[in-house]
PDB file of C-alpha atoms in Angstrom:
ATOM      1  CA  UNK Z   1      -5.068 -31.491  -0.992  1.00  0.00           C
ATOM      2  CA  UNK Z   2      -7.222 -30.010  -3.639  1.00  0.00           C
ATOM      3  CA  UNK Z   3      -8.585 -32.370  -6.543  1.00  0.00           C
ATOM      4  CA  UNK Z   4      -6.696 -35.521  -6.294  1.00  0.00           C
ATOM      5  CA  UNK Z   5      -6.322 -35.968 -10.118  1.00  0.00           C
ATOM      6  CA  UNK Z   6      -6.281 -32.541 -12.538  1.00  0.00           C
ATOM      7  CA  UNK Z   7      -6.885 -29.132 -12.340  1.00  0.00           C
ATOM      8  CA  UNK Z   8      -9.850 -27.987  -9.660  1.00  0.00           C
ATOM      9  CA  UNK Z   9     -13.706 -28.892 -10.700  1.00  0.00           C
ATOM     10  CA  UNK Z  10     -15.939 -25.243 -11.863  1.00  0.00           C
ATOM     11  CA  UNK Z  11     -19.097 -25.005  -9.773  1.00  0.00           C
ATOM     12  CA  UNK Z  12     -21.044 -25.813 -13.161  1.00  0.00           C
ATOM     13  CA  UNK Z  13     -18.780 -29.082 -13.666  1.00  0.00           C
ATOM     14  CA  UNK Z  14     -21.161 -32.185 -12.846  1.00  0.00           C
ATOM     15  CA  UNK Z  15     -18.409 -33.468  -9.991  1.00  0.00           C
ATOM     16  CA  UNK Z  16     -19.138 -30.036  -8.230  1.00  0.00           C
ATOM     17  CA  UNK Z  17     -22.192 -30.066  -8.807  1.00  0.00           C
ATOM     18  CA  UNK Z  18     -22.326 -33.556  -6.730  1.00  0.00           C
ATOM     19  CA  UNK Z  19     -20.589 -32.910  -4.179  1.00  0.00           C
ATOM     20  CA  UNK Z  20     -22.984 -29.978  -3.266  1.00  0.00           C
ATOM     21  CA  UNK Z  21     -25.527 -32.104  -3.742  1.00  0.00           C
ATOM     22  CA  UNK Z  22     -24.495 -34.790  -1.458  1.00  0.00           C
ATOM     23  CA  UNK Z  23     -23.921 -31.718   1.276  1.00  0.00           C
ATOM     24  CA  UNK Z  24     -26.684 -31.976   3.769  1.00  0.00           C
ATOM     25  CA  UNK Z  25     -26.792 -28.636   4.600  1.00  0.00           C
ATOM     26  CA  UNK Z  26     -29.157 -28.417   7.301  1.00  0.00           C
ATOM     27  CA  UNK Z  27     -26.477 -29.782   9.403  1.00  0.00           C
ATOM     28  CA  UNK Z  28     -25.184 -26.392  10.534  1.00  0.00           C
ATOM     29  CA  UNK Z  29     -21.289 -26.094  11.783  1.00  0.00           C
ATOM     30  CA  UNK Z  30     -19.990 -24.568  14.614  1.00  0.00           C
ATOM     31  CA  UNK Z  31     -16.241 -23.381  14.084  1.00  0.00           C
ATOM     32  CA  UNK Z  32     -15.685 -24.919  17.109  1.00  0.00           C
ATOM     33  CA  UNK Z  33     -16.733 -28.250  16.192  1.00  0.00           C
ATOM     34  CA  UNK Z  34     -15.183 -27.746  12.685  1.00  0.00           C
ATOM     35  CA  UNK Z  35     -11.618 -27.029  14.158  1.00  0.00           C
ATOM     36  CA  UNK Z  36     -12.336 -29.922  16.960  1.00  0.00           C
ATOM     37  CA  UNK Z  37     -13.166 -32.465  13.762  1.00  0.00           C
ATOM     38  CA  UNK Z  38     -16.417 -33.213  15.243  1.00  0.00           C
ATOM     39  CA  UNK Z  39     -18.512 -32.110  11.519  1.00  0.00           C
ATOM     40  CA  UNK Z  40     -20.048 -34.741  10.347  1.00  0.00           C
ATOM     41  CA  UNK Z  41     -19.647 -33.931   6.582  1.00  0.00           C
ATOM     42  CA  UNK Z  42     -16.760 -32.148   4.696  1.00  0.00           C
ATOM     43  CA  UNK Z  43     -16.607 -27.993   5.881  1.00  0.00           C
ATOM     44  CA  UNK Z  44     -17.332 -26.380   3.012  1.00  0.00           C
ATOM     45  CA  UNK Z  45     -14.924 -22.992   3.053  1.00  0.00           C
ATOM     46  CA  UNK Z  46     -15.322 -20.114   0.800  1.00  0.00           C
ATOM     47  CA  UNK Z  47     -12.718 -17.781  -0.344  1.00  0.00           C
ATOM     48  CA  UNK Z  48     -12.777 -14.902  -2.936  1.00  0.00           C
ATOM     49  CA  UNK Z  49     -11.145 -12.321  -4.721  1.00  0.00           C
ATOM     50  CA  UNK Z  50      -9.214 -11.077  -7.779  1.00  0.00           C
ATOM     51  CA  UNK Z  51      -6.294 -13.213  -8.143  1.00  0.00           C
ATOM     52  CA  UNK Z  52      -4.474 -11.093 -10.698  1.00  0.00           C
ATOM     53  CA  UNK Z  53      -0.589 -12.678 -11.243  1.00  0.00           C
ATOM     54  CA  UNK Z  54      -1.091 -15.478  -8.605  1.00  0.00           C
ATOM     55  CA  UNK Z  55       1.812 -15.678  -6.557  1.00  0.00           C
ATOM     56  CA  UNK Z  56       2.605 -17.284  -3.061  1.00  0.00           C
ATOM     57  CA  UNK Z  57       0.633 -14.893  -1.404  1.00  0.00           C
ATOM     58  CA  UNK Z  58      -2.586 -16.081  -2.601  1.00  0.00           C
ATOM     59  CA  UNK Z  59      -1.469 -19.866  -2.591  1.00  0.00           C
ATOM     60  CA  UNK Z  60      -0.414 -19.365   1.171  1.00  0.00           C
ATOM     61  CA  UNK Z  61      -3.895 -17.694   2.109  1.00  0.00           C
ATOM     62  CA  UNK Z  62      -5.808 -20.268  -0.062  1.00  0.00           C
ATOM     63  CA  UNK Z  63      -3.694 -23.080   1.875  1.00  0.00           C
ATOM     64  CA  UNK Z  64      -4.113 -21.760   5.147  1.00  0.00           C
ATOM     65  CA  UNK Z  65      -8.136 -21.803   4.307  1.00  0.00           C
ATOM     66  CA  UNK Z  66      -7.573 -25.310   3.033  1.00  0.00           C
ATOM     67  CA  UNK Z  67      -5.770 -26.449   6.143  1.00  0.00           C
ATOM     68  CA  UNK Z  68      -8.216 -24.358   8.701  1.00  0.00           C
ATOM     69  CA  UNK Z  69     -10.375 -28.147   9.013  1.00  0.00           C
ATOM     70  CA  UNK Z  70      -9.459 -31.654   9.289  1.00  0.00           C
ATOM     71  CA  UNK Z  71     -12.032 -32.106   6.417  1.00  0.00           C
ATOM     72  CA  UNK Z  72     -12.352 -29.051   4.380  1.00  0.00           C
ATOM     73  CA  UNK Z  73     -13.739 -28.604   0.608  1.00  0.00           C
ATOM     74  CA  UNK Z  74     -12.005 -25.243  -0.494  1.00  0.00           C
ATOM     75  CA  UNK Z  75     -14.340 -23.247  -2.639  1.00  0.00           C
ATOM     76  CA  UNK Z  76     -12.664 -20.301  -4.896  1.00  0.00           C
ATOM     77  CA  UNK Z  77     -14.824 -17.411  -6.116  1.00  0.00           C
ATOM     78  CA  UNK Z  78     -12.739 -15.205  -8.766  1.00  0.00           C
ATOM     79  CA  UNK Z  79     -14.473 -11.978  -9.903  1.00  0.00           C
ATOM     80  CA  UNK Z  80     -14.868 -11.312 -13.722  1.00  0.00           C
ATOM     81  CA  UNK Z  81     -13.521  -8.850 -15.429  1.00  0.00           C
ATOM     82  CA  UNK Z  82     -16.022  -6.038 -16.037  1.00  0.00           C
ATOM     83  CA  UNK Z  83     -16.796  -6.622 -12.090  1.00  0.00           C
ATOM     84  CA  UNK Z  84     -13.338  -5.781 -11.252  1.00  0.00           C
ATOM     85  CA  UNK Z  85     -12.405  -2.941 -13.780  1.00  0.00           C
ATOM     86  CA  UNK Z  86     -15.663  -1.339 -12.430  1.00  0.00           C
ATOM     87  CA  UNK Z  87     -14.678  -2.212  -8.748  1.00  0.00           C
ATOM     88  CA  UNK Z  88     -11.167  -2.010  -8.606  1.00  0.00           C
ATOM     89  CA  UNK Z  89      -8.991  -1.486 -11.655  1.00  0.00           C
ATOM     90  CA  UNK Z  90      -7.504  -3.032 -14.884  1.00  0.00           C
ATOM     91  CA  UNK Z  91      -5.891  -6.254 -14.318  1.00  0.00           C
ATOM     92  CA  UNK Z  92      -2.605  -7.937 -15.999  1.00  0.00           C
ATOM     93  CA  UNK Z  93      -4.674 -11.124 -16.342  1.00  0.00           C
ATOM     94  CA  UNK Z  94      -7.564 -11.786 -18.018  1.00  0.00           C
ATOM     95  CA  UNK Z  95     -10.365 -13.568 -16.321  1.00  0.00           C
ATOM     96  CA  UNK Z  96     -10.279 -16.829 -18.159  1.00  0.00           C
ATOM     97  CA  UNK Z  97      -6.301 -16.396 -17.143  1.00  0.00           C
ATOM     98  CA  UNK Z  98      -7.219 -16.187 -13.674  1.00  0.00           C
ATOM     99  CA  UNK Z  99      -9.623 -18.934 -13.214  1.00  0.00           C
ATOM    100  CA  UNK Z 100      -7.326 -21.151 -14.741  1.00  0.00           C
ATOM    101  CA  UNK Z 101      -4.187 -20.180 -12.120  1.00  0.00           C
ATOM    102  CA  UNK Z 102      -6.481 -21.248  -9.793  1.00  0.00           C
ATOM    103  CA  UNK Z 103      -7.745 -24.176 -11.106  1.00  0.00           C
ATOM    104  CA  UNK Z 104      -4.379 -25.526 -10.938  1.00  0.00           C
ATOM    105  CA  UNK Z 105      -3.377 -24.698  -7.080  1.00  0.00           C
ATOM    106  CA  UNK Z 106      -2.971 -27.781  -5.269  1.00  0.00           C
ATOM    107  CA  UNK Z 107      -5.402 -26.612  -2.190  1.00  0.00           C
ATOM    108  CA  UNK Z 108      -8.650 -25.478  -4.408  1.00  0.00           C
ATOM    109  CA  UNK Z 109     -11.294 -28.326  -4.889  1.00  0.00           C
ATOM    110  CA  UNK Z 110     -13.612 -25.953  -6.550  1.00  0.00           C
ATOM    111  CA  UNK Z 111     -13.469 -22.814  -8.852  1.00  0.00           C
ATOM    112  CA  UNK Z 112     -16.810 -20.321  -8.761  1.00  0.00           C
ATOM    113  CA  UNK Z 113     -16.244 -17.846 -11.843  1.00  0.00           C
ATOM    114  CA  UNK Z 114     -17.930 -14.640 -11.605  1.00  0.00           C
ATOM    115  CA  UNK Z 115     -18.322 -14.087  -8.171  1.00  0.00           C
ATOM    116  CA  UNK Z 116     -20.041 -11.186  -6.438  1.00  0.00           C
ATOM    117  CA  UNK Z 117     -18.527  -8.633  -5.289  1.00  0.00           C
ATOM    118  CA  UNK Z 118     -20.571  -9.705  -1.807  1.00  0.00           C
ATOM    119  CA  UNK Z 119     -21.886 -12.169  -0.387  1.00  0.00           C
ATOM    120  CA  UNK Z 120     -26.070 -12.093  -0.337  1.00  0.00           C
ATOM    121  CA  UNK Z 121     -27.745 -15.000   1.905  1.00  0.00           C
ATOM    122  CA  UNK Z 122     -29.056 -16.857  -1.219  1.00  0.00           C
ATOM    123  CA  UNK Z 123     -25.380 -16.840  -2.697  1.00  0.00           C
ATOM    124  CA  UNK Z 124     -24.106 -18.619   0.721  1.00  0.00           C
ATOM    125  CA  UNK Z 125     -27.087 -20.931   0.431  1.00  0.00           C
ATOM    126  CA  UNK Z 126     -26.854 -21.887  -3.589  1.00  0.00           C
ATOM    127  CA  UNK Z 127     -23.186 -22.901  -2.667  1.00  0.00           C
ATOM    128  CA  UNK Z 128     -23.798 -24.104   0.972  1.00  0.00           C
ATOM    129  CA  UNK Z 129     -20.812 -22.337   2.222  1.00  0.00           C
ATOM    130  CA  UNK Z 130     -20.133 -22.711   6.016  1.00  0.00           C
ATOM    131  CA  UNK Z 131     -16.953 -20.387   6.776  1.00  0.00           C
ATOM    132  CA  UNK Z 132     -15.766 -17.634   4.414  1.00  0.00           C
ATOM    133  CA  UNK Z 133     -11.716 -17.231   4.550  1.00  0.00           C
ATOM    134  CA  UNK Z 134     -10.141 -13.697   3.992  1.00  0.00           C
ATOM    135  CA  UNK Z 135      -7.533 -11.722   5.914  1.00  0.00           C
ATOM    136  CA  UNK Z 136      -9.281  -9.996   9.009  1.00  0.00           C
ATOM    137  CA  UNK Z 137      -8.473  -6.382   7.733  1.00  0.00           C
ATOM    138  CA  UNK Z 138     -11.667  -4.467   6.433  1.00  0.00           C
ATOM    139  CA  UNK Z 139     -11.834  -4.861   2.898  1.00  0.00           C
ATOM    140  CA  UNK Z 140     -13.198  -1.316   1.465  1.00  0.00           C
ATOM    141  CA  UNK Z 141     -13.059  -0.779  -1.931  1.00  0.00           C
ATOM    142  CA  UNK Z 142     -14.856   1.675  -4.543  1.00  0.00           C
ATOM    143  CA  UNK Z 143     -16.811   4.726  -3.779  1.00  0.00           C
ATOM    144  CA  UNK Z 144     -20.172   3.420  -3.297  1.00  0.00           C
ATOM    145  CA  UNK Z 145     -18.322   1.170  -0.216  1.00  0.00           C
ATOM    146  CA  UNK Z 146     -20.562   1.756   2.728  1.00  0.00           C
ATOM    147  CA  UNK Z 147     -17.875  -0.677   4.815  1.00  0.00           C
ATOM    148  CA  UNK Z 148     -16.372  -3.917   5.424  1.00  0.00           C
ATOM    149  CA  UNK Z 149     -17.844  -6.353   2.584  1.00  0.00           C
ATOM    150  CA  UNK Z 150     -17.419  -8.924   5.552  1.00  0.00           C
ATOM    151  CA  UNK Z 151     -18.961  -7.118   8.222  1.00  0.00           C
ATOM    152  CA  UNK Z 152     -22.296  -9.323   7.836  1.00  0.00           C
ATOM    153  CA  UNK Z 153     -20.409 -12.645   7.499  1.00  0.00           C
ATOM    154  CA  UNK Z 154     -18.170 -11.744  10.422  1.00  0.00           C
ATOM    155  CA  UNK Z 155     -21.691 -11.055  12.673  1.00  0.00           C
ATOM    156  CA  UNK Z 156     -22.808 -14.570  11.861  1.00  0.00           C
ATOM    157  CA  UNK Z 157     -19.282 -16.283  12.997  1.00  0.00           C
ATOM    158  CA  UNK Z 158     -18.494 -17.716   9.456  1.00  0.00           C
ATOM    159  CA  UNK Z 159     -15.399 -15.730   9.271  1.00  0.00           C
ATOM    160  CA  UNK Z 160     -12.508 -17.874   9.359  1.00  0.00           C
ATOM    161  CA  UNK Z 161      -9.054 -15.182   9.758  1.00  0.00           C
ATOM    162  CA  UNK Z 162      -6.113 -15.981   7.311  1.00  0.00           C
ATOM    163  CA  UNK Z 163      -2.747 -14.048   7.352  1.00  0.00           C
ATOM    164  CA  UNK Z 164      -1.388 -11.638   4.917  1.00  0.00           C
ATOM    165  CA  UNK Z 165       2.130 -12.767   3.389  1.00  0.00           C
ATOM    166  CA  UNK Z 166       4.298  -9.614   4.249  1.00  0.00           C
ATOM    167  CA  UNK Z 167       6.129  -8.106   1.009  1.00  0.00           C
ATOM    168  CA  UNK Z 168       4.173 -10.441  -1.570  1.00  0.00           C
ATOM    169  CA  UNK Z 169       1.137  -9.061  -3.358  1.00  0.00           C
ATOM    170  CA  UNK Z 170       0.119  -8.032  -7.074  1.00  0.00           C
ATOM    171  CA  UNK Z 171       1.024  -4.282  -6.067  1.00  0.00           C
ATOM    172  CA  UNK Z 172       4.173  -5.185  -4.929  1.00  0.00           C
ATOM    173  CA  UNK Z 173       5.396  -7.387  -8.389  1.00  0.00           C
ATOM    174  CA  UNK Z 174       3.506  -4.865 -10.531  1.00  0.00           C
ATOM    175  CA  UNK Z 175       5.745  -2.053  -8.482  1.00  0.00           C
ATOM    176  CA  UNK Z 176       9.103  -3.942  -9.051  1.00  0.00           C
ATOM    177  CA  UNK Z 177       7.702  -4.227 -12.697  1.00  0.00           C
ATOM    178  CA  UNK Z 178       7.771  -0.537 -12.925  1.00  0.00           C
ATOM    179  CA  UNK Z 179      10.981  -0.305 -10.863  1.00  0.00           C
ATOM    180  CA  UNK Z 180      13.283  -1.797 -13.892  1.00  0.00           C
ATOM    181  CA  UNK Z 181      10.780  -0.575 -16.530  1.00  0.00           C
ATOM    182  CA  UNK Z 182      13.412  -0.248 -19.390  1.00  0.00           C
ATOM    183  CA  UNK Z 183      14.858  -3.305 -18.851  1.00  0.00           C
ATOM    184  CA  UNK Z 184      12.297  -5.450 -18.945  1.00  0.00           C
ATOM    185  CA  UNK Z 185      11.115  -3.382 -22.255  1.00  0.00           C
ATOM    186  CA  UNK Z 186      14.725  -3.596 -23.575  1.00  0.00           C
ATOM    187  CA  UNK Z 187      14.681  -7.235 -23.193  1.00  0.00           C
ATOM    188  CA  UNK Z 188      11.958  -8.369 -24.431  1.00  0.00           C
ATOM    189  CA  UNK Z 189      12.516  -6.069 -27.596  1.00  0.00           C
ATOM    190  CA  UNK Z 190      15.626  -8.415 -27.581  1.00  0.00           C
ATOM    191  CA  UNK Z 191      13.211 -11.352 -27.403  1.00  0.00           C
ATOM    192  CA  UNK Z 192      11.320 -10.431 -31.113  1.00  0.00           C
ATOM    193  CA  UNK Z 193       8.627  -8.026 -29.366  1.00  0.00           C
ATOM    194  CA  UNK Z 194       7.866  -5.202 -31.781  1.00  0.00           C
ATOM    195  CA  UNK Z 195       7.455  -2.046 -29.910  1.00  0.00           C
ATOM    196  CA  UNK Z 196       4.124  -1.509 -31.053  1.00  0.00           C
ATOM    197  CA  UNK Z 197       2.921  -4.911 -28.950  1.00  0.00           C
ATOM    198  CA  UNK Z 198       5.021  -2.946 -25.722  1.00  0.00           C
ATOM    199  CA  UNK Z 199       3.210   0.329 -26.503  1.00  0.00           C
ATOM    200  CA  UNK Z 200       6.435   1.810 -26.602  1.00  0.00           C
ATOM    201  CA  UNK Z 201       6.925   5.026 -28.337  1.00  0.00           C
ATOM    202  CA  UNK Z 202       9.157   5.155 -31.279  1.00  0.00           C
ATOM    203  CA  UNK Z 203      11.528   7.354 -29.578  1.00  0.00           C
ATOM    204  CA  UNK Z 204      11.961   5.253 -26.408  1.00  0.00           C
ATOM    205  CA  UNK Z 205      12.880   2.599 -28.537  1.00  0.00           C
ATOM    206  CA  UNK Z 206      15.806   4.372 -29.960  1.00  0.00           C
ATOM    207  CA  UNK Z 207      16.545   5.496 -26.965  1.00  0.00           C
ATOM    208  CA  UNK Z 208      16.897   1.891 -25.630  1.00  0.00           C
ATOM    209  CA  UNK Z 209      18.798   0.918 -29.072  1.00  0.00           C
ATOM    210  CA  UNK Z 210      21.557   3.518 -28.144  1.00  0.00           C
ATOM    211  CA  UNK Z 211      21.536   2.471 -24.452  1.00  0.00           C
ATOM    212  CA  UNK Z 212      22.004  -0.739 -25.210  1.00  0.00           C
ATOM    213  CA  UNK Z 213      24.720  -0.149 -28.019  1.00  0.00           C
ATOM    214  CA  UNK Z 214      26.853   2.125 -25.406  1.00  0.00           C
ATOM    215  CA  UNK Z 215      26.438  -0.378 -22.852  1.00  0.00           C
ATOM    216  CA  UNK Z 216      28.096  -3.085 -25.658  1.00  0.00           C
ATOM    217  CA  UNK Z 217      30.759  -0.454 -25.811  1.00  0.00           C
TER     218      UNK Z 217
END
């Protein structure tokens, strides 16, 4: 699974760059003979996406992509972030943060930083991608979204289906974040934080400070 010694290569890294290289892509791949185990070279299968706070959602999608093939090579595009902000919203991690989570999940043999939003034919040829793994519900995001960002990869057969995990996703910890706002805020006040680094308001911070001291009783 994944890189068998380290943290996954970057698609600039001179191992990636080999083994795309040593691809012959004019050999073409049928999902059928992909699941069967009849490809004659390693299935190259792209995923993509934000990966803000990676949890076991993404590691079970990324795994299930990993595990589609007898032989697969699991290729990771993350967006950067001015791509995201402008696409879909401030993140909690920072790009460089993200890459790195990745980097270090046990099914991802390759890392593609500052991936497109879509995928254009010369992007699917530059990393000779065979199958592209996502969850099979139309992903529309951002005004200017005329439809699924799939829709053309799904028309060619090189979608390859993964499941959602139900209950785990960055909205979800970001909403139980919210949930218990003051005490995470109270305790990591407790842990040296300075409520200026919380952007917490002078008064909240009191307001904690006498919670906290009628709680001690």
């Amino acid at each position: 699974m994944g890189s068998s010694c380290g943290p996954a290569h970057l698609s600039h890294d001179e191992a990636a760059h080999f083994e795309r290289e040593s691809c012959d892509y004019s050999i073409r791949l049928s999902l059928d003979d992909a699941e069967a185990g009849r490809a004659p070279r390693r299935v190259r299968v792209y995923a993509d996406g934000i990966y803000d706070m990676f949890h076991s959602g993404h590691a079970r999608q990324l795994e299930q992509a990993k595990c589609a093939f007898p032989n697969t090579y699991l290729i990771v595009g993350v967006c950067n972030d001015e791509l995201t902000h402008r696409k879909k919203g401030r993140t909690v991690m920072n790009e460089s943060e993200r890459y790195e989570a990745l980097r270090h999940c046990r099914y991802v043999d390759e890392v593609v930083t500052d991936a497109p939003w879509t995928l254009t034919d010369e992007y699917l040829e530059r990393h000779k991608i065979d199958f592209v793994a996502h969850d099979d519900i139309p992903y529309l995001t951002g005004a200017d979204s005329a439809g699924d960002v799939y829709s053309v990869i799904k028309a060619r057969g090189m979608f390859l289906p993964t499941q959602r995990t139900e209950g785990i996703s960055t909205t979800d910890v970001i909403a139980r974040i919210l949930k218990d706002y003051e005490v995470y805020i109270r305790r990591n006040l407790q842990r040296g934080y300075t409520a200026k680094q919380l952007n917490v308001s002078f008064f909240m911070e009191k307001k904690l400070q006498i919670s906290e001291r009628y709680e001690q009783g």
